[in-house]
Coordinates of C-alpha atoms in Angstrom, one line a residue:
E968 CA -29.4 -35.9 119.3
D969 CA -29.8 -32.3 119.0
Y970 CA -31.7 -30.7 115.9
Q971 CA -28.9 -27.8 115.7
N972 CA -26.5 -29.8 113.1
E973 CA -29.3 -30.7 110.5
M974 CA -30.5 -27.1 111.1
E975 CA -26.7 -26.0 110.2
H976 CA -26.8 -27.6 107.0
G977 CA -30.0 -27.1 106.0
L978 CA -29.4 -23.4 106.0
N979 CA -26.4 -24.3 104.3
A980 CA -28.2 -26.0 101.5
L981 CA -30.8 -23.2 101.5
N982 CA -28.3 -20.5 100.6
E983 CA -26.6 -22.7 97.9
G984 CA -29.9 -23.1 96.5
R985 CA -30.2 -26.7 96.9
F986 CA -34.2 -26.4 97.8
P987 CA -34.4 -30.2 98.1
D988 CA -31.9 -30.9 100.3
A989 CA -32.5 -28.1 102.6
E990 CA -36.4 -29.1 102.7
K991 CA -34.8 -32.5 103.7
L992 CA -33.0 -31.8 106.4
F993 CA -34.8 -29.2 107.9
Q994 CA -38.0 -32.2 107.8
S995 CA -34.9 -34.3 109.5
C996 CA -35.2 -31.3 112.4
L997 CA -38.7 -31.8 113.0
Q998 CA -38.0 -35.3 114.1
R999 CA -35.2 -34.6 116.8
Q1000 CA -35.6 -32.8 120.0
G1001 CA -36.3 -29.3 120.4
G1002 CA -37.0 -28.9 116.5
D1003 CA -39.9 -28.8 115.9
N1004 CA -40.1 -25.2 116.4
Y1005 CA -40.8 -21.6 114.6
A1006 CA -37.4 -21.4 112.7
V1007 CA -37.6 -24.5 111.3
H1008 CA -41.0 -24.3 110.0
Y1009 CA -40.2 -20.7 108.7
N1010 CA -36.8 -22.1 106.8
L1011 CA -39.3 -25.0 105.5
G1012 CA -41.6 -22.2 103.9
L1013 CA -38.8 -20.9 102.4
A1014 CA -37.9 -24.3 100.8
F1015 CA -40.9 -25.3 99.9
F1016 CA -41.4 -21.4 98.5
F1017 CA -38.2 -21.7 96.5
Q1018 CA -39.7 -24.7 95.1
R1019 CA -42.7 -23.3 93.9
R1020 CA -44.3 -25.5 96.3
W1021 CA -47.0 -22.6 97.4
D1022 CA -49.5 -25.1 99.5
D1023 CA -46.3 -26.4 101.3
S1024 CA -44.5 -23.3 102.3
L1025 CA -48.0 -21.8 103.6
Q1026 CA -48.7 -24.5 105.4
H1027 CA -45.4 -24.5 107.2
Y1028 CA -45.1 -20.4 107.7
Q1029 CA -48.9 -21.1 109.6
K1030 CA -46.9 -23.2 111.6
S1031 CA -44.3 -21.4 112.4
L1032 CA -46.9 -18.4 113.2
V1033 CA -48.5 -21.0 116.0
H1034 CA -45.0 -21.2 117.4
N1035 CA -44.1 -17.5 117.3
P1036 CA -46.7 -15.0 116.3
T1037 CA -44.1 -12.4 116.4
F1038 CA -41.5 -13.3 114.1
A1039 CA -42.0 -10.8 111.4
H1040 CA -39.9 -12.7 108.6
T1041 CA -43.2 -15.3 108.9
Y1042 CA -45.6 -12.8 108.0
H1043 CA -43.1 -11.5 105.2
G1044 CA -43.0 -14.8 103.8
I1045 CA -47.0 -15.6 103.7
G1046 CA -47.1 -11.6 101.4
N1047 CA -44.1 -13.2 99.3
V1048 CA -46.3 -16.7 98.4
Y1049 CA -49.3 -14.3 97.9
E1050 CA -47.3 -11.7 95.6
T1051 CA -45.9 -14.1 93.7
N1052 CA -49.4 -15.7 92.6
R1053 CA -50.9 -12.3 92.8
M1054 CA -53.4 -12.6 95.5
L1055 CA -52.6 -9.3 95.9
D1056 CA -55.3 -8.2 98.6
Q1057 CA -54.0 -11.4 100.9
A1058 CA -50.2 -10.1 100.3
L1059 CA -51.0 -6.4 101.5
E1060 CA -52.3 -7.9 104.6
F1061 CA -49.7 -10.0 105.6
F1062 CA -46.7 -7.5 104.3
T1063 CA -48.8 -4.8 106.5
K1064 CA -48.7 -7.8 109.3
A1065 CA -44.9 -7.9 108.8
T1066 CA -44.6 -4.0 109.7
V1067 CA -47.0 -4.2 112.6
V1068 CA -45.0 -6.5 114.6
D1069 CA -41.5 -5.3 113.1
P1070 CA -41.9 -1.2 112.3
K1071 CA -38.4 -1.9 110.7
A1072 CA -39.2 -4.1 108.7
A1073 CA -37.7 -2.8 105.4
D1074 CA -38.4 -5.4 103.0
S1075 CA -41.8 -5.4 103.9
Y1076 CA -42.6 -1.8 103.3
F1077 CA -40.9 -2.2 100.2
N1078 CA -42.7 -5.1 99.3
L1079 CA -45.9 -2.9 100.0
G1080 CA -44.7 -0.4 97.7
T1081 CA -44.7 -3.3 94.6
V1082 CA -48.0 -4.5 95.6
M1083 CA -49.3 -0.7 95.3
Q1084 CA -47.4 -1.0 92.3
Q1085 CA -49.4 -3.9 90.4
L1086 CA -52.4 -2.2 91.8
R1087 CA -51.6 1.2 90.0
R1088 CA -51.8 2.8 93.5
H1089 CA -49.2 4.9 93.2
E1090 CA -49.3 7.8 96.0
E1091 CA -49.1 4.3 98.2
A1092 CA -46.4 2.9 96.7
V1093 CA -44.6 6.2 96.9
K1094 CA -45.1 6.3 101.2
H1095 CA -44.5 2.8 101.3
F1096 CA -41.0 3.1 99.0
Q1097 CA -39.9 6.3 101.5
V1098 CA -39.8 4.4 104.7
A1099 CA -37.9 1.5 102.9
A1100 CA -35.5 4.0 101.3
D1101 CA -35.5 5.8 105.2
L1102 CA -34.9 2.6 106.6
T1103 CA -32.0 0.8 104.3
P1104 CA -30.2 3.8 102.4
E1105 CA -28.3 1.5 100.2
G1106 CA -31.4 -0.6 98.5
A1107 CA -30.7 0.7 95.0
G1108 CA -33.9 -1.0 94.1
T1109 CA -35.8 1.0 96.2
Y1110 CA -35.1 4.1 94.7
I1111 CA -35.1 3.1 91.2
N1112 CA -38.9 1.7 92.4
L1113 CA -39.8 4.8 94.0
G1114 CA -38.8 6.6 91.1
V1115 CA -41.1 4.6 89.0
S1116 CA -44.1 5.5 90.9
L1117 CA -43.2 9.2 91.3
K1118 CA -42.6 9.0 87.4
A1119 CA -46.0 7.5 87.1
L1120 CA -47.5 10.4 89.1
G1121 CA -46.0 13.1 87.1
R1122 CA -43.8 14.1 89.1
V1123 CA -40.4 13.8 87.1
N1124 CA -38.3 16.1 88.4
E1125 CA -38.6 14.6 92.1
A1126 CA -38.1 10.7 90.3
I1127 CA -34.8 12.2 88.8
A1128 CA -33.8 13.4 92.4
V1129 CA -34.2 9.7 93.6
Y1130 CA -33.0 7.9 90.4
T1131 CA -29.9 10.4 90.8
K1132 CA -29.2 9.1 94.8
A1133 CA -29.7 5.4 93.4
T1134 CA -27.0 6.1 90.7
S1135 CA -24.5 7.2 93.6
L1136 CA -24.8 4.5 95.7
P1137 CA -21.2 2.2 96.0
D1138 CA -22.7 -0.7 93.6
P1139 CA -25.7 1.3 91.4
M1140 CA -27.5 -1.2 89.1
P1141 CA -27.6 -0.3 85.2
Q1142 CA -31.5 0.3 85.8
A1143 CA -30.8 3.5 87.9
F1144 CA -28.7 5.1 84.8
G1145 CA -31.6 3.5 82.3
N1146 CA -34.2 4.8 84.1
L1147 CA -32.7 8.7 84.7
A1148 CA -31.8 8.8 81.3
S1149 CA -35.2 8.2 80.2
A1150 CA -36.7 10.5 82.7
L1151 CA -33.7 13.4 81.9
H1152 CA -35.1 12.9 78.1
E1153 CA -39.5 13.2 79.1
M1154 CA -37.7 16.7 80.2
G1155 CA -35.7 17.8 77.3
R1156 CA -32.4 17.4 79.0
D1157 CA -30.6 15.0 76.5
R1158 CA -27.1 15.5 76.6
E1159 CA -27.3 14.7 79.9
A1160 CA -30.0 11.6 79.2
V1161 CA -26.8 10.2 76.9
D1162 CA -24.2 10.4 79.4
V1163 CA -26.2 8.8 82.0
A1164 CA -27.4 6.0 79.1
R1165 CA -23.9 5.4 78.7
R1166 CA -22.9 4.9 82.0
G1167 CA -25.4 2.1 82.7
V1168 CA -24.3 0.0 79.8
Q1169 CA -20.4 0.7 80.7
I1170 CA -21.8 -0.6 84.1
D1171 CA -23.1 -4.1 82.3
P1172 CA -22.8 -4.1 78.7
N1173 CA -25.4 -6.3 78.4
Y1174 CA -27.8 -3.8 79.8
A1175 CA -30.4 -4.1 76.4
H1176 CA -32.5 -1.1 77.9
G1177 CA -29.7 1.1 77.9
Y1178 CA -28.9 0.4 74.0
N1179 CA -32.4 0.9 73.7
I1180 CA -32.5 4.6 75.3
L1181 CA -29.1 5.4 73.9
G1182 CA -31.1 4.6 70.2
T1183 CA -33.5 6.6 71.0
L1184 CA -31.0 9.5 71.8
L1185 CA -28.6 9.3 69.6

């Protein structure tokens, strides 16, 4: 029997957060004709990742690479395992490999930026976030993180510009308003900061940091 039907059910389970079920279905795929392939091993790597079974995840990601060494998502998956476990040098290695295989791998550029932030290498973080933003200009999280690194470098006006861009996206994140308000406050623009912070808590009434900012400003 072909593995494709079980693969589809496994992907549904993965998307629904039923990771043990997804694992069983992908393991079953391996026993079927044609099922021992890079995609099944990659998805098993994901299922194990979400169950925090790091060694099993890495094992199947590596098997995926044996079948297909040009699949950028697998390098990214390995990078995620290492970043989650704060093995940052290894994470950099594999996120970089993902961008070599696929120069349009926006998620991998983003994660290169987050690793560089953890290493306090903000100049390099800015470069990676800028590439990610160019590739996915609708990504609010990229602009927020780019702003964080710009602010850490003392480039506050540039941070204000990218936070402002994040707040203007169709589905903005409240953190964009909070970070923008903080940056405006740092530049002495408190009246604007209050208005921005209020917009953040209007979007998410549970955004605690927004209320903290308002408490500072009012």
